[in-house]
PDB file of C-alpha atoms in Angstrom:
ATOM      1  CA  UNK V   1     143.036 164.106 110.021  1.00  0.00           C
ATOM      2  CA  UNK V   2     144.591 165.261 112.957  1.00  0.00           C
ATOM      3  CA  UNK V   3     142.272 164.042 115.600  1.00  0.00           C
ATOM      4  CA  UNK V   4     142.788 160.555 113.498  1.00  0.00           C
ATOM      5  CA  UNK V   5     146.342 160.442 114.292  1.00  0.00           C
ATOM      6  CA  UNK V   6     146.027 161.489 117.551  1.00  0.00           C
ATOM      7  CA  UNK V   7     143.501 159.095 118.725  1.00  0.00           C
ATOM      8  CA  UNK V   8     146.045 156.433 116.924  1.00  0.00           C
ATOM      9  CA  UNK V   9     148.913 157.985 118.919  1.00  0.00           C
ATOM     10  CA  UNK V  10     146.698 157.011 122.118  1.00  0.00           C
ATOM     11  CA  UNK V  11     146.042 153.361 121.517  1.00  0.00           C
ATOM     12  CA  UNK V  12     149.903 152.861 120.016  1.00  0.00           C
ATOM     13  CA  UNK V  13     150.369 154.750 123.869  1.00  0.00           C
ATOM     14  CA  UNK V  14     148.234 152.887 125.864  1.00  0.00           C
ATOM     15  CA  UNK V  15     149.531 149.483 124.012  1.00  0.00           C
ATOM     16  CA  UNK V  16     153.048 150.201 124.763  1.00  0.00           C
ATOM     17  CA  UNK V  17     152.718 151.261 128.396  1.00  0.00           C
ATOM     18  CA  UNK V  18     150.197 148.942 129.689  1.00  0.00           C
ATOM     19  CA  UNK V  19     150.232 145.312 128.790  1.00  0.00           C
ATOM     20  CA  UNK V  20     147.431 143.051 129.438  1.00  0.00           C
ATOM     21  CA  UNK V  21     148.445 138.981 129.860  1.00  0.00           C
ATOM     22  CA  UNK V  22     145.765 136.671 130.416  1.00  0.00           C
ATOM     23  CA  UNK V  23     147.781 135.089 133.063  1.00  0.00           C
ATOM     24  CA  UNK V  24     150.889 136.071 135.717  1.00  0.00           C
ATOM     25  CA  UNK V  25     153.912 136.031 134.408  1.00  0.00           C
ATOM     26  CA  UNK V  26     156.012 134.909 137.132  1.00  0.00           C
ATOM     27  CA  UNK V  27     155.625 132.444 139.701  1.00  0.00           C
ATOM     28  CA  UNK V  28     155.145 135.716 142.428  1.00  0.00           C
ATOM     29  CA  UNK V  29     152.175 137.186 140.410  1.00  0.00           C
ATOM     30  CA  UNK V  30     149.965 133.836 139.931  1.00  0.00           C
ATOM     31  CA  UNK V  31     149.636 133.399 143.529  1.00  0.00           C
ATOM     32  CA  UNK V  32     147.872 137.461 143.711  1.00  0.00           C
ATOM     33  CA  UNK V  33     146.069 137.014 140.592  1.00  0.00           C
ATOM     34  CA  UNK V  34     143.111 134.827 139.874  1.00  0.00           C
ATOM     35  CA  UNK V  35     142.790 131.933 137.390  1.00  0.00           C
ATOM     36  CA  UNK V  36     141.399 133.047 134.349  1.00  0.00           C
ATOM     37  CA  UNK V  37     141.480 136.883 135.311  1.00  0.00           C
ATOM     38  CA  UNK V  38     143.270 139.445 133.274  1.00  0.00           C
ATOM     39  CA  UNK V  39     146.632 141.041 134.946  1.00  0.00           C
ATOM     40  CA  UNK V  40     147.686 144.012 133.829  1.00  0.00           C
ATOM     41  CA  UNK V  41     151.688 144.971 133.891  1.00  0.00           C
ATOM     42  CA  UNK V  42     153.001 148.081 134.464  1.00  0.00           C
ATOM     43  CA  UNK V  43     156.183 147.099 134.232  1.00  0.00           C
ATOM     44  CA  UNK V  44     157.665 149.117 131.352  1.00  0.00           C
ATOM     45  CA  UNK V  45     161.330 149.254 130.146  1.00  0.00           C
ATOM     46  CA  UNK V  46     163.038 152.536 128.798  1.00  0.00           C
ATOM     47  CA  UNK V  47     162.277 151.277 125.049  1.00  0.00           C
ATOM     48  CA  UNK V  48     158.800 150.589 125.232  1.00  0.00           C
ATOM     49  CA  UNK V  49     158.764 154.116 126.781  1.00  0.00           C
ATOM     50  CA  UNK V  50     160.891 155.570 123.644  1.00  0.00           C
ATOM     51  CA  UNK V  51     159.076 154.133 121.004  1.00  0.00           C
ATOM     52  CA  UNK V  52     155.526 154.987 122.571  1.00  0.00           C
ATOM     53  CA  UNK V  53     157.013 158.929 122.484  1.00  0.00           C
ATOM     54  CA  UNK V  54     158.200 158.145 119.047  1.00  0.00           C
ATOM     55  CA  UNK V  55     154.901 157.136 117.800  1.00  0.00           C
ATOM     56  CA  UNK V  56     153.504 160.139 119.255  1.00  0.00           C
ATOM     57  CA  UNK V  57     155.677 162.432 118.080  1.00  0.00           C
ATOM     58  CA  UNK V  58     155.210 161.336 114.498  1.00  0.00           C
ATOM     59  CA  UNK V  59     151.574 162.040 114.160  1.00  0.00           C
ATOM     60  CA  UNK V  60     152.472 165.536 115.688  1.00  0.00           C
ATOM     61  CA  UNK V  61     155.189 166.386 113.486  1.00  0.00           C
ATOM     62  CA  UNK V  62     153.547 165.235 110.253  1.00  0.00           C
ATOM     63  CA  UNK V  63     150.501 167.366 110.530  1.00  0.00           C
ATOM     64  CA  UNK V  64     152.797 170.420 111.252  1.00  0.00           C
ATOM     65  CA  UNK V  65     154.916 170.052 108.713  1.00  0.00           C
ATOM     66  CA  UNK V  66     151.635 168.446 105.650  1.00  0.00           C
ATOM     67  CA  UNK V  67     149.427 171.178 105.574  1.00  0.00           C
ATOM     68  CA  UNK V  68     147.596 173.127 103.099  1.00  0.00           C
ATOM     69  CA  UNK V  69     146.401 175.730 105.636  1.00  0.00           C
ATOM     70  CA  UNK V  70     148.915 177.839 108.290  1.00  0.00           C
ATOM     71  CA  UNK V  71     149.189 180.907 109.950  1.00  0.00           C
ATOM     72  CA  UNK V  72     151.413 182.851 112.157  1.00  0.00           C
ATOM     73  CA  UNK V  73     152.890 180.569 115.098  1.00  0.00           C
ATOM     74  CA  UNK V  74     151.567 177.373 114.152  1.00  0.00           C
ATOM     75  CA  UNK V  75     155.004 175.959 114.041  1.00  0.00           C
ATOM     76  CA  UNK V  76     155.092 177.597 117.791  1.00  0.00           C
ATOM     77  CA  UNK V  77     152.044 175.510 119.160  1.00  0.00           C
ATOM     78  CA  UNK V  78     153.115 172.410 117.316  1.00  0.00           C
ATOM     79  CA  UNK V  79     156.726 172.585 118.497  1.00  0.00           C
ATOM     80  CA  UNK V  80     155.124 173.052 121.987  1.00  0.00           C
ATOM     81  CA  UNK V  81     152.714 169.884 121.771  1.00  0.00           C
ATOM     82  CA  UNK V  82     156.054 168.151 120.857  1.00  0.00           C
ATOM     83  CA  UNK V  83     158.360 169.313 123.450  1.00  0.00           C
ATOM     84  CA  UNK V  84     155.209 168.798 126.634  1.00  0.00           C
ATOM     85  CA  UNK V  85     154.496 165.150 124.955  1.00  0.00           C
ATOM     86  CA  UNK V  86     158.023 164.130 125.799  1.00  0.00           C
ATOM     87  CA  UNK V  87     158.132 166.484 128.797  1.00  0.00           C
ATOM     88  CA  UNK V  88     154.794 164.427 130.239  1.00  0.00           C
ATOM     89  CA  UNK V  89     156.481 160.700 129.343  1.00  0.00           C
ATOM     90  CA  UNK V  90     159.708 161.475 131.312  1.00  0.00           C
ATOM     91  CA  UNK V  91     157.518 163.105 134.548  1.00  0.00           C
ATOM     92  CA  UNK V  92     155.090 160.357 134.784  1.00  0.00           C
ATOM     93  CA  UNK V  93     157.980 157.701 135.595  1.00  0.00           C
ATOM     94  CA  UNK V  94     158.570 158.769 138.704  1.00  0.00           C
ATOM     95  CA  UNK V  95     154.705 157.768 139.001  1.00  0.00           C
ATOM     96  CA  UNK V  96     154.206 154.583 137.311  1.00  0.00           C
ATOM     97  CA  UNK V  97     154.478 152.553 140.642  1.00  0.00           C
ATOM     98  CA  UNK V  98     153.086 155.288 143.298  1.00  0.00           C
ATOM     99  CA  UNK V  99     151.529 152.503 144.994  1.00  0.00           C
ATOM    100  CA  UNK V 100     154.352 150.351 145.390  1.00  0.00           C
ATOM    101  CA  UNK V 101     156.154 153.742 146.181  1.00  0.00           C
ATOM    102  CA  UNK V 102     153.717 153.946 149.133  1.00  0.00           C
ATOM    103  CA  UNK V 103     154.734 152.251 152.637  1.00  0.00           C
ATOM    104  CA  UNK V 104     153.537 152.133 156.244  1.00  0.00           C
ATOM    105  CA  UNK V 105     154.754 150.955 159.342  1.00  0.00           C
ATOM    106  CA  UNK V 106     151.676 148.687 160.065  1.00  0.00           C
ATOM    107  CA  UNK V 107     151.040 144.844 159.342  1.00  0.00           C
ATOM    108  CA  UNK V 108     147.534 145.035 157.979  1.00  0.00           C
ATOM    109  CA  UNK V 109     147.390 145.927 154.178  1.00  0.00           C
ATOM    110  CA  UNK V 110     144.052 147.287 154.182  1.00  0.00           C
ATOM    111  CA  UNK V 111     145.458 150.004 156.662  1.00  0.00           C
ATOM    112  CA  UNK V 112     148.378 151.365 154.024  1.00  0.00           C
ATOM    113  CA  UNK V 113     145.534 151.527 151.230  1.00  0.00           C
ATOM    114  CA  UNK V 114     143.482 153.702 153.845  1.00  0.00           C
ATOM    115  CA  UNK V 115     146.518 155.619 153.864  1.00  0.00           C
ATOM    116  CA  UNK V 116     147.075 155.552 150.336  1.00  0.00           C
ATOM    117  CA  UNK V 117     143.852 156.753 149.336  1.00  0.00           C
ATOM    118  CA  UNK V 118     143.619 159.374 152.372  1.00  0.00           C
ATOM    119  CA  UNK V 119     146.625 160.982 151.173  1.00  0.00           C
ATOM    120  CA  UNK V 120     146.495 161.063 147.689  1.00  0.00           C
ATOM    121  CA  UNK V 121     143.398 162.509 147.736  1.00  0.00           C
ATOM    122  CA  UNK V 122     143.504 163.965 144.412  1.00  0.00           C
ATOM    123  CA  UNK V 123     144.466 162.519 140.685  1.00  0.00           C
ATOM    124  CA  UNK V 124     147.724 163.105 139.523  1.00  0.00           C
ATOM    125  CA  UNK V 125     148.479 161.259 136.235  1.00  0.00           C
ATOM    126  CA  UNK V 126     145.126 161.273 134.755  1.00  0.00           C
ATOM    127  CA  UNK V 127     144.695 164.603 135.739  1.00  0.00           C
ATOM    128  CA  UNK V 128     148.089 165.880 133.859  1.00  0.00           C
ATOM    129  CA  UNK V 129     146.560 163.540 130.912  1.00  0.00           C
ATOM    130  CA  UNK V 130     143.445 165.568 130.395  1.00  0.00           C
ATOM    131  CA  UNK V 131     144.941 168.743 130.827  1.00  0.00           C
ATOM    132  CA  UNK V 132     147.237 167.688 127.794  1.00  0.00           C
ATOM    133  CA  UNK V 133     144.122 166.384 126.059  1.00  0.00           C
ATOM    134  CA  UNK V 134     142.200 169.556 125.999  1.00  0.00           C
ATOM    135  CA  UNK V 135     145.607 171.764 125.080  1.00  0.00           C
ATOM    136  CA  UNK V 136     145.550 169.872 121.707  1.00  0.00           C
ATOM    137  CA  UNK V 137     141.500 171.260 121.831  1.00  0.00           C
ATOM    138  CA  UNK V 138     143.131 174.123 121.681  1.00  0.00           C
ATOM    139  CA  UNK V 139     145.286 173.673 118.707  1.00  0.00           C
ATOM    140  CA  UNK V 140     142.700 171.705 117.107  1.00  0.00           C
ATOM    141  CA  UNK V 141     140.333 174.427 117.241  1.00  0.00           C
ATOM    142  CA  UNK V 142     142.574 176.777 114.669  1.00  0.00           C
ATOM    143  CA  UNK V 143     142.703 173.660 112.692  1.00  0.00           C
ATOM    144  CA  UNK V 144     139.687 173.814 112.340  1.00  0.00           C
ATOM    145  CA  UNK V 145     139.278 177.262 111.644  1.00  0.00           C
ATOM    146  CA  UNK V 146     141.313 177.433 109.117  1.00  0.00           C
ATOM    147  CA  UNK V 147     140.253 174.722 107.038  1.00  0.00           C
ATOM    148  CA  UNK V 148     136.836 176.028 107.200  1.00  0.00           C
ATOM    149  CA  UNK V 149     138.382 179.063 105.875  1.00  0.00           C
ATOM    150  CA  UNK V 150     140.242 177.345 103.258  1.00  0.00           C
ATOM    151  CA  UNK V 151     136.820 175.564 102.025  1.00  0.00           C
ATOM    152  CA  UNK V 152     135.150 178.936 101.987  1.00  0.00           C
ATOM    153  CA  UNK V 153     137.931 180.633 100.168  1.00  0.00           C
ATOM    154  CA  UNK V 154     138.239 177.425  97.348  1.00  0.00           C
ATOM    155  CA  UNK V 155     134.017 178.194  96.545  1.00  0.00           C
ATOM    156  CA  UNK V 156     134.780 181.411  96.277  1.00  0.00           C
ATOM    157  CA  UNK V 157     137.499 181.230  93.883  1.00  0.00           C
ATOM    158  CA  UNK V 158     135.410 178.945  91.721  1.00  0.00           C
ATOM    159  CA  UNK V 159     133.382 182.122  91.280  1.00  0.00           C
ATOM    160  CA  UNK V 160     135.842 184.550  91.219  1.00  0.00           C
ATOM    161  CA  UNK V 161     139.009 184.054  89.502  1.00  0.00           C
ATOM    162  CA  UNK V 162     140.879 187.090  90.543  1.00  0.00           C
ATOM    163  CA  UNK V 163     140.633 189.166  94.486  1.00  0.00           C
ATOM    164  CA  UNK V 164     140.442 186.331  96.622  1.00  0.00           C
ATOM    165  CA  UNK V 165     139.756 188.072  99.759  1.00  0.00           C
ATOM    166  CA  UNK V 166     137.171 187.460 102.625  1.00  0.00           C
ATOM    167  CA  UNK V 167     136.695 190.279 105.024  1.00  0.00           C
ATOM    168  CA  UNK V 168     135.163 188.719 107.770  1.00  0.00           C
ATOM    169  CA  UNK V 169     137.829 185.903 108.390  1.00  0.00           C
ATOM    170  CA  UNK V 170     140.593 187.516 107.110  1.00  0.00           C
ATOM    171  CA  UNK V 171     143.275 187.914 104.413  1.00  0.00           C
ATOM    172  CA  UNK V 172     144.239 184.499 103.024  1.00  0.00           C
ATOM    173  CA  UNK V 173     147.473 184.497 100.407  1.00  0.00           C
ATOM    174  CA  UNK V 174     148.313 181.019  98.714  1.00  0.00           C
ATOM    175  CA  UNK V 175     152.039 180.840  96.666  1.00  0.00           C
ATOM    176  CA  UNK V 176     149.916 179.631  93.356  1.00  0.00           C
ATOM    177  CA  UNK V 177     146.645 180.568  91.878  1.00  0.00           C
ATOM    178  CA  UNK V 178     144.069 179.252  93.936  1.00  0.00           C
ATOM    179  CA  UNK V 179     141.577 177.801  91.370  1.00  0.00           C
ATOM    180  CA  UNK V 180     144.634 176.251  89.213  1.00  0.00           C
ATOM    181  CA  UNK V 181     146.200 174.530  92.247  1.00  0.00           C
ATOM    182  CA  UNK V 182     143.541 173.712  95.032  1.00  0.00           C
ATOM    183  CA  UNK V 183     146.802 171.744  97.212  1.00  0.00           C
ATOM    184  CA  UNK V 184     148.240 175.295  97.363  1.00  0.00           C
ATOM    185  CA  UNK V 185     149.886 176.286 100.713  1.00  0.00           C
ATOM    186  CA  UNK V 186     147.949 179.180 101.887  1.00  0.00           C
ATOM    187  CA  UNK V 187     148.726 181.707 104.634  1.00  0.00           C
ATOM    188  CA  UNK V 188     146.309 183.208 106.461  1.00  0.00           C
ATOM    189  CA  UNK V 189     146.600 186.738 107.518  1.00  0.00           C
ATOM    190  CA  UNK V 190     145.279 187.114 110.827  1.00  0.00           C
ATOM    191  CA  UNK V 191     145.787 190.481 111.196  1.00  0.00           C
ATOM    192  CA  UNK V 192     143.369 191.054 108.518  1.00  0.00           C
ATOM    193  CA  UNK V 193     139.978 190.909 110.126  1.00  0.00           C
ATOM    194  CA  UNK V 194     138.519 191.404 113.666  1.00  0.00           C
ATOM    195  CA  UNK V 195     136.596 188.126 113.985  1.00  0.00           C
ATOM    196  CA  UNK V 196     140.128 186.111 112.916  1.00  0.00           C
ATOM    197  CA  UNK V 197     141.998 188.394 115.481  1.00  0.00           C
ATOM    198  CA  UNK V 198     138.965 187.127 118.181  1.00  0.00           C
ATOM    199  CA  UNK V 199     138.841 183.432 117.160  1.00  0.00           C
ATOM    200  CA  UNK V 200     142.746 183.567 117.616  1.00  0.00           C
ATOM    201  CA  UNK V 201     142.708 185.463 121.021  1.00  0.00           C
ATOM    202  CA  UNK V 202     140.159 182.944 122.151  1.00  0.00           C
ATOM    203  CA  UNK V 203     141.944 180.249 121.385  1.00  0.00           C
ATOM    204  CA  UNK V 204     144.911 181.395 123.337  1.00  0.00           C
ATOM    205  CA  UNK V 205     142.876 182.614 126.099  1.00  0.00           C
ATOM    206  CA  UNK V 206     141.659 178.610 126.155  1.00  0.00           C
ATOM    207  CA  UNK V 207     145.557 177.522 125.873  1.00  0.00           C
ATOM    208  CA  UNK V 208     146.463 180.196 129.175  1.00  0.00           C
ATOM    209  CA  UNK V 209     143.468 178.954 131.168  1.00  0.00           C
ATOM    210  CA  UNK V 210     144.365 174.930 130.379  1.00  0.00           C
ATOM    211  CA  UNK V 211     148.014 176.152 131.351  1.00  0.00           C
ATOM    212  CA  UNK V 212     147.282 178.180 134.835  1.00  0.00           C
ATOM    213  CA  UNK V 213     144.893 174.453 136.122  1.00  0.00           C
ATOM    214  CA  UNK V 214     148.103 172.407 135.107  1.00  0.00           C
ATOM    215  CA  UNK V 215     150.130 174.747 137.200  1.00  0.00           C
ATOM    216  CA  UNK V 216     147.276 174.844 140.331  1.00  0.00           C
ATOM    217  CA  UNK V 217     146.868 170.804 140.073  1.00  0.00           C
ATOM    218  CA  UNK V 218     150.784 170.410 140.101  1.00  0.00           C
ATOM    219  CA  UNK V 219     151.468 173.205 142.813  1.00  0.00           C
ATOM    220  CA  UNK V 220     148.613 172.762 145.199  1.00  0.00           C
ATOM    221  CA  UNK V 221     147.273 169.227 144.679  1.00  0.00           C
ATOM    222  CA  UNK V 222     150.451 166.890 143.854  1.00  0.00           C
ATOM    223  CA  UNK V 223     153.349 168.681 144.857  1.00  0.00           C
ATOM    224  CA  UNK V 224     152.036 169.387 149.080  1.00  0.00           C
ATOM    225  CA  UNK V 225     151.538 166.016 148.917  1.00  0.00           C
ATOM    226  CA  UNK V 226     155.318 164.970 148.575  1.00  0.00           C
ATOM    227  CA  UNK V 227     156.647 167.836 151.177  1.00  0.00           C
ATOM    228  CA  UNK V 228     156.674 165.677 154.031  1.00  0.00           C
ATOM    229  CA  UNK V 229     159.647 162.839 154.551  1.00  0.00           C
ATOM    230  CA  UNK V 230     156.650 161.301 157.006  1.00  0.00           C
ATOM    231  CA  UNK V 231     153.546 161.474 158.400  1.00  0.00           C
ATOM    232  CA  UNK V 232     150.972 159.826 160.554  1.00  0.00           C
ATOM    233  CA  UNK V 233     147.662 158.964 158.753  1.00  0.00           C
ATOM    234  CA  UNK V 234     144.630 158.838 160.629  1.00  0.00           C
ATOM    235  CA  UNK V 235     142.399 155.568 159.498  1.00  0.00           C
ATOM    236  CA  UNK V 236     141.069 154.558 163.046  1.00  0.00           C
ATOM    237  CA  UNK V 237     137.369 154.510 161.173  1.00  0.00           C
ATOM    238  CA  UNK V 238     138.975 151.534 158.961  1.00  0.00           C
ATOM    239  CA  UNK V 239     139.846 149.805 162.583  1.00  0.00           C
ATOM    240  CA  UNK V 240     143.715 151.247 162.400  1.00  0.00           C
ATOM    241  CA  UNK V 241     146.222 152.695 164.739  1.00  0.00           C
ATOM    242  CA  UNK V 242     148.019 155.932 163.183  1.00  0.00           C
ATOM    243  CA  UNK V 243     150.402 154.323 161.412  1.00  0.00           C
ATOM    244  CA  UNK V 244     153.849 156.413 160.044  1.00  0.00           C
ATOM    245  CA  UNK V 245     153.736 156.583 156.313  1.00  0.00           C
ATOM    246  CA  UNK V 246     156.224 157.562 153.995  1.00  0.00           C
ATOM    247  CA  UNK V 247     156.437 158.254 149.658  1.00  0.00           C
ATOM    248  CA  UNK V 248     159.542 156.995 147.953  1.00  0.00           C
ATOM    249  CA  UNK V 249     161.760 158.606 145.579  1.00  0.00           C
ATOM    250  CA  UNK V 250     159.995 161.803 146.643  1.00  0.00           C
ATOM    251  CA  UNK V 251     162.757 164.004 145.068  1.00  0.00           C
ATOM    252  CA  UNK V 252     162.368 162.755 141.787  1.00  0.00           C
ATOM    253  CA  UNK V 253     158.356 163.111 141.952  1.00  0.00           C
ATOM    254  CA  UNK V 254     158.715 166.729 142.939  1.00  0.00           C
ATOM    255  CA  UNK V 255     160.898 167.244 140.024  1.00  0.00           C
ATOM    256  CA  UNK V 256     158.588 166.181 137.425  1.00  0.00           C
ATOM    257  CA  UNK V 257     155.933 168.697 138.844  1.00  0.00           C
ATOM    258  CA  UNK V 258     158.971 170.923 139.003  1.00  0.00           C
ATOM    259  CA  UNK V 259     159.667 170.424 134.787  1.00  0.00           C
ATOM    260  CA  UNK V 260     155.680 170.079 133.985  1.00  0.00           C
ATOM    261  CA  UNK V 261     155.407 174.083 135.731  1.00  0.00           C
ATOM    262  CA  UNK V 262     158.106 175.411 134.261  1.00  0.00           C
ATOM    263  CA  UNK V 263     156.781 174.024 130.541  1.00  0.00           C
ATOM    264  CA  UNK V 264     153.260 175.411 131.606  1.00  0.00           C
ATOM    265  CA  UNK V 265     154.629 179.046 132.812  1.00  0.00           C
ATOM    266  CA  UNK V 266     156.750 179.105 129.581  1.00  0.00           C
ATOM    267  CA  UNK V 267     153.524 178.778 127.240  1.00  0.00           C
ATOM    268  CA  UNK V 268     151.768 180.840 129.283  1.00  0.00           C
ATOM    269  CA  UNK V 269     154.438 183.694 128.524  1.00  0.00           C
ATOM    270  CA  UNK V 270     154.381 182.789 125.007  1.00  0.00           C
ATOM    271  CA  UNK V 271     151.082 183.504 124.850  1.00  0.00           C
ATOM    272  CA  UNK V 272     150.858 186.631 126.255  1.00  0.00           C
ATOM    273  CA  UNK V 273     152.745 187.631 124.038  1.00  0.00           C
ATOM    274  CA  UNK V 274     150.811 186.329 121.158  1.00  0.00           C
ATOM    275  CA  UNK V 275     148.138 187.937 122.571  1.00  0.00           C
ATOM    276  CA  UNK V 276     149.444 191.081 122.431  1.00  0.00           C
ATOM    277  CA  UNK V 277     151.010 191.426 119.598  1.00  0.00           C
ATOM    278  CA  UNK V 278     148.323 190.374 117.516  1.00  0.00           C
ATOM    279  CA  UNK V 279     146.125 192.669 119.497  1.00  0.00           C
ATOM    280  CA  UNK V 280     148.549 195.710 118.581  1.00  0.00           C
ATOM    281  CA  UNK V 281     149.094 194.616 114.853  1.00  0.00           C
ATOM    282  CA  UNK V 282     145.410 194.599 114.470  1.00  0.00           C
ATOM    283  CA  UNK V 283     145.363 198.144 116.407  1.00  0.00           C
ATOM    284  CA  UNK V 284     148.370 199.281 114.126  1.00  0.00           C
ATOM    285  CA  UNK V 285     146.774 198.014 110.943  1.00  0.00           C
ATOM    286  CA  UNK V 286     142.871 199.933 111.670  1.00  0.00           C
ATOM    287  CA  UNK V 287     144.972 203.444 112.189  1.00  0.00           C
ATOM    288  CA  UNK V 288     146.637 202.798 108.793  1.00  0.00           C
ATOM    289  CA  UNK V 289     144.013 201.989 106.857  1.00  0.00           C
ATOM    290  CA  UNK V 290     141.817 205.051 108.673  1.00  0.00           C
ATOM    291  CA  UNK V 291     144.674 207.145 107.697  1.00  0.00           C
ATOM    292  CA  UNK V 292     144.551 206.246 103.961  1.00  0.00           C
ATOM    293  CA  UNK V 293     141.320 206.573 103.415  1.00  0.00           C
ATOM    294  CA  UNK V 294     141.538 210.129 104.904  1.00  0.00           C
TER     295      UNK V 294
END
């Protein structure tokens, strides 16, 4: 269900950003575009933007909130998918028109595209876009996990009506009887097992890794590339002089990275601190239970 809604969130997304006319709408545009060729405008207004975060967010929300299945700091990762959704609409502005943004001092256009592509090197959008795509691997992965623990526990309590318990994945509680009420919510303990204290860990091992390339793409490929007020770009292989280049609004770029790092190093923190306090709890809960049975 949730990768449903998320691929719908991406076409609702895609269909409010980009929109694709089968001819130019202005008098400017038909004289760069083709008959019969499809144009594609980029031009977006502050609502389209809004409702294409609302229509993500929904999606998001509902699956945090409708669920059957949770555990400790799912709320956490949800809330965090929700807050670096709207964190990655309002950065990418600033990007939208990076070509446009783009000017050189020389009369040939074929020389600032040289340019263009010689100094942004290196993807910047897209990039940030699959980043994002493989943090919601992340959460989908526990999703995952615990609904195959859910099915497992459900057979089991088909069988068993009383001491639903499975070692190996962990403790799972529910607020009802599990056989009478199958749409119980149920909790899952993850401190009760150490293969549900690993599949967590790895999980958030997945989410810090996925964090730290966000930060090294924004801090070493996007963010050098808006240090400079100018520069000279060297395209004499495309039959160019060195024109002087410059990147507009470069301020406002370098604070998107700026807001996109500071989300990343915050989750990374977070956690950390997951990490190890589910590592301790697990620690804490072995030397009690070696204690009782002594």
């Amino acid at each position: 269900m949730l990768a449903v809604q998320l691929f719908i969130y991406c076409v609702a997304r895609h269909c409010s950003i980009v929109r694709i006319v089968s001819f130019a709408e202005t008098q400017e545009d038909s004289a760069l575009v083709p008959a019969g060729h499809l144009f594609i405008d980029r031009r977006t207004s502050s609502e389209e933007v809004m409702a294409a975060i609302v229509t993500g967010l929904i999606p998001i929300l509902r699956t945090a909130v409708d669920t059957s299945t949770t555990y400790k700091g799912r709320a956490v990762w949800f809330g965090f998918l929700c807050v670096r959704l709207v964190t990655l609409f309002v950065a990418e502005m600033p990007w939208f028109k990076l070509d446009l943004d783009f000017s050189c001092n020389s009369t040939k256009e074929v020389c600032t595209k040289a340019c263009f592509n010689q100094h942004f090197d290196k993807p910047a959008v897209m990039a940030w876009n699959f980043l994002f795509i493989l943090l919601v691997v992340s959460v989908l992965i526990m999703e995952l996990f615990t609904a195959h623990v859910r099915s497992v526990l459900l057979k089991k309590a088909v069988r068993q009506t009383k001491g639903v318990e499975v070692e190996s994945l962990g403790e799972l509680k529910s607020k009802s009887d599990l056989v009478a009420n199958s749409g119980a919510v149920m909790i899952l303990d993850m401190h009760g097992s150490m293969h549900a204290v690993i599949f967590y860990l790895l999980s958030m091992i997945l989410r810090i890794v996925v964090e730290g390339c966000f930060i090294y793409v924004l801090l070493y490929w996007n963010l050098p590339k808006l240090s400079q007020t100018s520069f000279l770009c060297n395209v004499i292989d495309h039959g160019c002089a060195e024109p002087q280049c410059v990147v507009r609004a470069a301020a406002e770029k370098r604070m998107s990275i700026y807001a996109l790092a500071s989300i990343s190093v915050l989750v990374i923190i977070i956690s950390c601190l997951f990490c190890l306090y589910f590592i301790v709890h697990y620690i804490c809960n072995c030397c009690t239970q070696r204690s009782n049975d002594v």
